[in-house]
mmCIF file of C-alpha atoms in Angstrom:
data_model
loop_
_atom_site.group_PDB
_atom_site.id
_atom_site.type_symbol
_atom_site.label_atom_id
_atom_site.label_comp_id
_atom_site.label_asym_id
_atom_site.label_seq_id
_atom_site.Cartn_x
_atom_site.Cartn_y
_atom_site.Cartn_z
ATOM 1 C CA GLY T 124 13.801 -25.031 6.309
ATOM 2 C CA GLY T 125 16.594 -22.430 6.868
ATOM 3 C CA THR T 126 17.797 -20.188 4.231
ATOM 4 C CA GLY T 127 18.690 -22.616 1.431
ATOM 5 C CA GLN T 128 17.772 -21.945 -2.304
ATOM 6 C CA THR T 129 14.164 -21.766 -3.151
ATOM 7 C CA GLU T 130 14.391 -24.782 -5.377
ATOM 8 C CA GLN T 131 15.701 -26.878 -2.441
ATOM 9 C CA GLN T 132 12.885 -25.642 -0.283
ATOM 10 C CA VAL T 133 10.368 -26.753 -2.938
ATOM 11 C CA GLN T 134 12.036 -30.254 -3.093
ATOM 12 C CA ALA T 135 12.024 -30.554 0.810
ATOM 13 C CA MET T 136 8.358 -29.635 0.892
ATOM 14 C CA ALA T 137 7.385 -32.055 -1.812
ATOM 15 C CA GLU T 138 9.215 -34.912 -0.020
ATOM 16 C CA LEU T 139 8.231 -34.078 3.508
ATOM 17 C CA GLN T 140 4.735 -33.021 2.989
ATOM 18 C CA PRO T 141 4.462 -30.228 5.673
ATOM 19 C CA ALA T 142 1.074 -29.012 6.429
ATOM 20 C CA GLY T 143 2.013 -25.438 7.232
ATOM 21 C CA TYR T 144 4.662 -22.780 6.764
ATOM 22 C CA ILE T 145 6.009 -20.197 9.281
ATOM 23 C CA GLY T 146 8.037 -17.367 8.078
ATOM 24 C CA THR T 147 7.865 -14.185 5.899
ATOM 25 C CA PRO T 148 5.083 -13.765 3.324
ATOM 26 C CA SER T 149 7.448 -12.730 0.606
ATOM 27 C CA PHE T 150 9.499 -15.941 0.830
ATOM 28 C CA LEU T 151 6.425 -18.091 0.851
ATOM 29 C CA LYS T 152 5.397 -16.318 -2.428
ATOM 30 C CA LEU T 153 8.637 -17.111 -3.880
ATOM 31 C CA ILE T 154 8.377 -20.853 -2.924
ATOM 32 C CA LEU T 155 4.953 -21.110 -4.424
ATOM 33 C CA GLU T 156 5.985 -19.344 -7.592
ATOM 34 C CA LYS T 157 9.085 -21.598 -7.970
ATOM 35 C CA ALA T 158 6.898 -24.822 -7.226
ATOM 36 C CA GLN T 159 4.681 -23.686 -10.155
ATOM 37 C CA ALA T 160 7.487 -22.928 -12.403
ATOM 38 C CA LEU T 161 9.122 -26.358 -11.594
ATOM 39 C CA GLY T 162 5.656 -28.196 -12.111
ATOM 40 C CA THR T 163 5.943 -29.518 -8.496
ATOM 41 C CA PRO T 164 2.642 -29.564 -6.648
ATOM 42 C CA LEU T 165 2.628 -28.893 -2.956
ATOM 43 C CA PRO T 166 -0.755 -30.412 -1.974
ATOM 44 C CA SER T 167 0.004 -30.760 1.725
ATOM 45 C CA LEU T 168 0.685 -27.062 2.243
ATOM 46 C CA ARG T 169 -2.582 -25.542 3.323
ATOM 47 C CA LYS T 170 -1.831 -22.950 6.070
ATOM 48 C CA ALA T 171 0.680 -20.382 6.906
ATOM 49 C CA LEU T 172 1.633 -18.126 9.995
ATOM 50 C CA LEU T 173 3.318 -15.098 8.484
ATOM 51 C CA SER T 174 5.319 -12.407 10.268
ATOM 52 C CA ALA T 175 8.234 -9.749 9.936
ATOM 53 C CA GLU T 176 6.674 -8.047 6.890
ATOM 54 C CA ALA T 177 3.367 -6.656 5.804
ATOM 55 C CA PHE T 178 0.671 -9.112 4.622
ATOM 56 C CA PRO T 179 -1.819 -7.146 2.546
ATOM 57 C CA PRO T 180 -5.140 -8.361 1.467
ATOM 58 C CA SER T 181 -4.018 -8.744 -2.101
ATOM 59 C CA LEU T 182 -1.217 -11.098 -1.161
ATOM 60 C CA GLN T 183 -3.598 -13.030 1.159
ATOM 61 C CA GLN T 184 -5.971 -13.560 -1.694
ATOM 62 C CA TRP T 185 -3.258 -14.587 -4.075
ATOM 63 C CA MET T 186 -2.017 -17.338 -1.559
ATOM 64 C CA GLN T 187 -5.713 -18.437 -1.007
ATOM 65 C CA GLU T 188 -6.083 -18.959 -4.762
ATOM 66 C CA ARG T 189 -3.154 -21.441 -4.485
ATOM 67 C CA GLY T 190 -4.693 -23.308 -1.694
ATOM 68 C CA VAL T 191 -2.830 -21.656 1.300
ATOM 69 C CA THR T 192 -4.704 -19.880 4.037
ATOM 70 C CA GLY T 193 -2.411 -17.456 5.597
ATOM 71 C CA TYR T 194 -2.727 -15.512 8.863
ATOM 72 C CA GLN T 195 -0.344 -12.976 10.326
ATOM 73 C CA CYS T 196 1.156 -12.550 13.742
ATOM 74 C CA TYR T 197 3.307 -9.663 15.365
ATOM 75 C CA ALA T 198 6.415 -10.987 17.252
ATOM 76 C CA THR T 199 10.009 -10.080 18.125
ATOM 77 C CA ALA T 200 13.152 -12.036 18.712
ATOM 78 C CA ASP T 201 13.264 -10.815 22.327
ATOM 79 C CA LEU T 202 9.567 -11.433 23.263
ATOM 80 C CA GLY T 203 8.265 -14.101 20.959
ATOM 81 C CA LEU T 204 4.726 -13.968 20.035
ATOM 82 C CA ILE T 205 2.916 -10.773 21.074
ATOM 83 C CA ALA T 206 -0.310 -10.816 18.964
ATOM 84 C CA TYR T 207 -1.991 -12.938 16.309
ATOM 85 C CA GLU T 208 -4.703 -12.628 13.632
ATOM 86 C CA THR T 209 -7.916 -14.701 13.820
ATOM 87 C CA GLU T 210 -10.439 -15.896 11.272
ATOM 88 C CA ALA T 211 -12.228 -12.512 11.787
ATOM 89 C CA ARG T 212 -9.221 -10.691 10.260
ATOM 90 C CA GLN T 213 -10.046 -7.653 12.360
ATOM 91 C CA GLY T 214 -6.814 -6.680 14.040
ATOM 92 C CA LEU T 215 -4.369 -8.867 16.116
ATOM 93 C CA VAL T 216 -5.453 -10.370 19.442
ATOM 94 C CA VAL T 217 -2.781 -9.886 22.206
ATOM 95 C CA ASP T 218 -1.277 -13.109 23.377
ATOM 96 C CA GLU T 219 -2.213 -13.844 27.109
ATOM 97 C CA GLY T 220 1.388 -14.336 28.102
ATOM 98 C CA VAL T 221 2.431 -10.625 27.605
ATOM 99 C CA ILE T 222 1.189 -7.209 28.874
ATOM 100 C CA VAL T 223 0.915 -4.610 26.194
ATOM 101 C CA GLU T 224 0.896 -0.875 26.668
ATOM 102 C CA ILE T 225 0.833 1.887 24.017
ATOM 103 C CA VAL T 226 2.768 4.983 24.857
ATOM 104 C CA ARG T 227 3.481 8.244 23.295
ATOM 105 C CA PRO T 228 6.770 8.032 21.274
ATOM 106 C CA GLY T 229 9.633 9.591 23.262
ATOM 107 C CA THR T 230 7.919 9.062 26.594
ATOM 108 C CA GLY T 231 6.489 6.317 28.698
ATOM 109 C CA ASP T 232 3.134 7.903 28.993
ATOM 110 C CA PRO T 233 0.198 5.682 27.895
ATOM 111 C CA VAL T 234 -2.071 7.164 25.165
ATOM 112 C CA PRO T 235 -5.877 6.880 25.090
ATOM 113 C CA GLU T 236 -7.499 3.867 23.514
ATOM 114 C CA GLY T 237 -7.415 4.155 19.691
ATOM 115 C CA GLU T 238 -4.563 6.730 19.588
ATOM 116 C CA VAL T 239 -1.425 5.512 17.755
ATOM 117 C CA GLY T 240 1.681 5.121 19.844
ATOM 118 C CA GLU T 241 4.755 2.883 20.563
ATOM 119 C CA LEU T 242 4.149 -0.710 21.652
ATOM 120 C CA VAL T 243 5.720 -1.364 24.984
ATOM 121 C CA ILE T 244 5.695 -4.899 26.149
ATOM 122 C CA THR T 245 6.148 -6.591 29.612
ATOM 123 C CA THR T 246 6.733 -10.411 29.845
ATOM 124 C CA LEU T 247 7.068 -12.111 33.248
ATOM 125 C CA ASN T 248 8.931 -15.037 31.828
ATOM 126 C CA THR T 249 11.057 -16.233 34.726
ATOM 127 C CA ASP T 250 13.839 -17.296 32.393
ATOM 128 C CA TYR T 251 14.000 -14.002 30.464
ATOM 129 C CA PRO T 252 11.833 -11.265 32.012
ATOM 130 C CA LEU T 253 11.404 -7.968 30.318
ATOM 131 C CA ILE T 254 9.721 -5.038 31.947
ATOM 132 C CA ARG T 255 8.241 -2.291 29.568
ATOM 133 C CA PHE T 256 10.401 -3.279 26.666
ATOM 134 C CA GLY T 257 10.091 -0.634 23.928
ATOM 135 C CA THR T 258 9.665 -2.307 20.544
ATOM 136 C CA GLY T 259 10.105 0.832 18.490
ATOM 137 C CA ASP T 260 6.943 -0.099 16.590
ATOM 138 C CA LEU T 261 3.787 1.894 16.287
ATOM 139 C CA SER T 262 0.174 0.443 16.799
ATOM 140 C CA ALA T 263 -3.083 1.232 18.456
ATOM 141 C CA VAL T 264 -5.633 -0.536 20.630
ATOM 142 C CA MET T 265 -8.861 -1.499 18.837
ATOM 143 C CA PRO T 266 -12.185 -1.090 20.775
ATOM 144 C CA GLY T 267 -14.417 -4.100 21.511
ATOM 145 C CA MET T 268 -13.946 -7.803 21.361
ATOM 146 C CA CYS T 269 -12.880 -10.050 18.461
ATOM 147 C CA PRO T 270 -16.039 -11.501 16.674
ATOM 148 C CA THR T 271 -14.442 -14.943 17.162
ATOM 149 C CA GLY T 272 -15.012 -14.839 20.885
ATOM 150 C CA ARG T 273 -11.442 -14.163 21.877
ATOM 151 C CA THR T 274 -11.770 -11.668 24.886
ATOM 152 C CA ASN T 275 -8.198 -10.285 25.113
ATOM 153 C CA THR T 276 -7.291 -6.798 23.854
ATOM 154 C CA ARG T 277 -6.878 -6.304 20.088
ATOM 155 C CA ILE T 278 -4.224 -4.061 18.330
ATOM 156 C CA LYS T 279 -4.347 -2.753 14.860
ATOM 157 C CA GLY T 280 -0.971 -4.475 13.902
ATOM 158 C CA TRP T 281 2.194 -2.847 12.776
ATOM 159 C CA MET T 282 1.778 0.779 11.793
ATOM 160 C CA GLY T 283 5.326 1.962 11.361
ATOM 161 C CA ARG T 284 8.397 2.800 13.437
ATOM 162 C CA ALA T 285 8.421 4.994 16.538
ATOM 163 C CA ASP T 286 11.987 6.285 16.310
ATOM 164 C CA GLN T 287 11.415 9.627 14.436
ATOM 165 C CA THR T 288 14.826 11.237 15.342
ATOM 166 C CA THR T 289 15.812 13.595 12.461
ATOM 167 C CA LYS T 290 18.650 16.093 11.938
ATOM 168 C CA VAL T 291 17.804 19.764 11.290
ATOM 169 C CA ARG T 292 20.549 22.214 10.408
ATOM 170 C CA GLY T 293 23.156 19.824 11.704
ATOM 171 C CA MET T 294 21.320 19.155 15.107
ATOM 172 C CA PHE T 295 19.518 15.975 15.983
ATOM 173 C CA VAL T 296 15.943 16.490 17.183
ATOM 174 C CA HIS T 297 14.471 13.625 19.191
ATOM 175 C CA PRO T 298 10.747 12.823 20.093
ATOM 176 C CA GLY T 299 11.583 13.015 23.768
ATOM 177 C CA GLN T 300 12.512 16.682 23.228
ATOM 178 C CA VAL T 301 9.105 17.472 21.712
ATOM 179 C CA ALA T 302 7.417 15.617 24.593
ATOM 180 C CA ASP T 303 9.539 17.635 27.036
ATOM 181 C CA ILE T 304 8.404 20.981 25.419
ATOM 182 C CA ALA T 305 4.739 19.859 25.582
ATOM 183 C CA ARG T 306 5.059 18.683 29.260
ATOM 184 C CA ARG T 307 6.030 22.149 30.431
ATOM 185 C CA PHE T 308 2.633 23.543 29.196
ATOM 186 C CA PRO T 309 -0.526 22.070 30.638
ATOM 187 C CA GLN T 310 -2.485 23.897 28.054
ATOM 188 C CA VAL T 311 -0.875 21.701 25.269
ATOM 189 C CA LEU T 312 -2.876 18.483 24.673
ATOM 190 C CA ARG T 313 -0.659 17.095 21.853
ATOM 191 C CA ALA T 314 2.319 18.352 19.883
ATOM 192 C CA ARG T 315 3.840 17.540 16.567
ATOM 193 C CA LEU T 316 7.047 19.046 15.137
ATOM 194 C CA VAL T 317 6.988 19.316 11.297
ATOM 195 C CA VAL T 318 10.348 19.816 9.476
ATOM 196 C CA SER T 319 10.121 21.141 5.947
ATOM 197 C CA GLY T 320 12.101 23.085 3.364
ATOM 198 C CA GLU T 321 14.998 22.016 1.151
ATOM 199 C CA MET T 322 18.700 21.423 1.748
ATOM 200 C CA ALA T 323 20.360 24.088 3.930
ATOM 201 C CA ASN T 324 17.062 25.808 4.348
ATOM 202 C CA ASP T 325 15.282 23.559 6.823
ATOM 203 C CA GLU T 326 12.257 25.020 8.582
ATOM 204 C CA MET T 327 10.488 23.797 11.836
ATOM 205 C CA VAL T 328 6.916 24.367 12.834
ATOM 206 C CA LEU T 329 5.690 23.169 16.265
ATOM 207 C CA GLN T 330 2.055 22.318 15.931
ATOM 208 C CA VAL T 331 0.175 22.041 19.267
ATOM 209 C CA GLU T 332 -3.521 21.216 20.005
ATOM 210 C CA THR T 333 -4.755 23.640 22.627
ATOM 211 C CA HIS T 334 -7.962 25.398 23.567
ATOM 212 C CA GLU T 335 -5.963 28.510 24.392
ATOM 213 C CA THR T 336 -5.384 31.142 21.595
ATOM 214 C CA ALA T 337 -3.513 33.745 23.405
ATOM 215 C CA GLU T 338 -0.475 34.917 21.454
ATOM 216 C CA GLY T 339 1.641 34.796 24.603
ATOM 217 C CA LEU T 340 1.511 31.009 24.655
ATOM 218 C CA ALA T 341 2.895 30.779 21.112
ATOM 219 C CA GLN T 342 5.790 32.904 22.017
ATOM 220 C CA GLN T 343 6.613 30.963 25.134
ATOM 221 C CA LEU T 344 6.577 27.752 23.191
ATOM 222 C CA ALA T 345 8.912 29.172 20.622
ATOM 223 C CA GLU T 346 11.281 30.069 23.305
ATOM 224 C CA VAL T 347 11.152 26.800 25.061
ATOM 225 C CA THR T 348 11.543 25.050 21.733
ATOM 226 C CA ARG T 349 14.726 26.891 21.028
ATOM 227 C CA GLU T 350 16.021 26.262 24.585
ATOM 228 C CA VAL T 351 15.327 22.517 24.313
ATOM 229 C CA THR T 352 16.336 21.942 20.681
ATOM 230 C CA LYS T 353 18.814 24.786 20.195
ATOM 231 C CA LEU T 354 16.971 25.578 16.936
ATOM 232 C CA ARG T 355 14.404 28.273 15.937
ATOM 233 C CA SER T 356 10.805 27.126 15.273
ATOM 234 C CA GLU T 357 7.580 28.734 14.359
ATOM 235 C CA VAL T 358 4.506 27.712 16.487
ATOM 236 C CA GLN T 359 0.990 26.926 15.131
ATOM 237 C CA MET T 360 -1.858 26.376 17.544
ATOM 238 C CA VAL T 361 -4.645 24.162 16.188
ATOM 239 C CA ALA T 362 -7.943 22.937 17.624
ATOM 240 C CA PRO T 363 -7.895 19.662 19.691
ATOM 241 C CA GLY T 364 -8.314 16.600 17.445
ATOM 242 C CA SER T 365 -6.767 18.375 14.555
ATOM 243 C CA LEU T 366 -3.417 16.556 14.384
ATOM 244 C CA PRO T 367 -3.237 13.260 12.540
ATOM 245 C CA ASN T 368 -3.624 10.043 14.629
ATOM 246 C CA ASP T 369 -0.543 8.278 13.283
ATOM 247 C CA GLY T 370 1.739 8.171 16.173
ATOM 248 C CA ARG T 371 4.233 10.598 14.806
ATOM 249 C CA VAL T 372 5.690 13.270 16.951
ATOM 250 C CA ILE T 373 8.241 14.480 14.486
ATOM 251 C CA GLU T 374 7.174 14.673 10.789
ATOM 252 C CA ASP T 375 9.915 14.959 8.257
ATOM 253 C CA ALA T 376 8.342 16.507 5.176
ATOM 254 C CA ARG T 377 11.560 17.670 3.452
ATOM 255 C CA SER T 378 11.795 16.971 -0.283
ATOM 256 C CA TYR T 379 15.340 15.624 -0.244
ATOM 257 C CA ARG T 380 15.184 12.828 2.302
#
């Protein structure tokens, strides 16, 4: 339908009687609201494939009440379809034409099943092949098989952006730097850099999951953090499994963002 006015979209749908809609959920909501305001029924419209935005259960129910059953998919302009929702509505099933990996942001290292990380996609399309294409989006692999019988891997869908680069005291800090720091210490299982404070008074705390509690490790981590980022940081050692499973390597908790 293009990007014409909503009223024109309603008129076109009323005349052409399409069975389905593909696009963003927010625009479909506008179309249905406009059709109701104009008193123009759209009886043919019964299904929708929705992408590019969140499709919460509340909006899903709102559309269902108006006769439209919507399902979401995850796709990009470069790759096309990557994963799609089924009638089970339990995650998104990965399309069989792509290879999906989930890696730690700032690295190419795969994370364990269930851990949140960046979606990296490979497509062996002979016309436009892409090898380990970083989408910049976060997700996680879901265990088990879809109740509908689909056997391919499922992901949780879009869970935020992987690009967590932030500026601290005039210096950019990148997820790759945090990964570099952690990589130098075999004792460190996971690391997360938390930036807090107020304008001109930024503070950094490097939180690391480790079984080791010796004070010497914290001092070494602080020194390497300053070497890599050129910034001073405190170090907080926590028990394995303590850090949030949200894919974040850098958490900007400042009040003035």
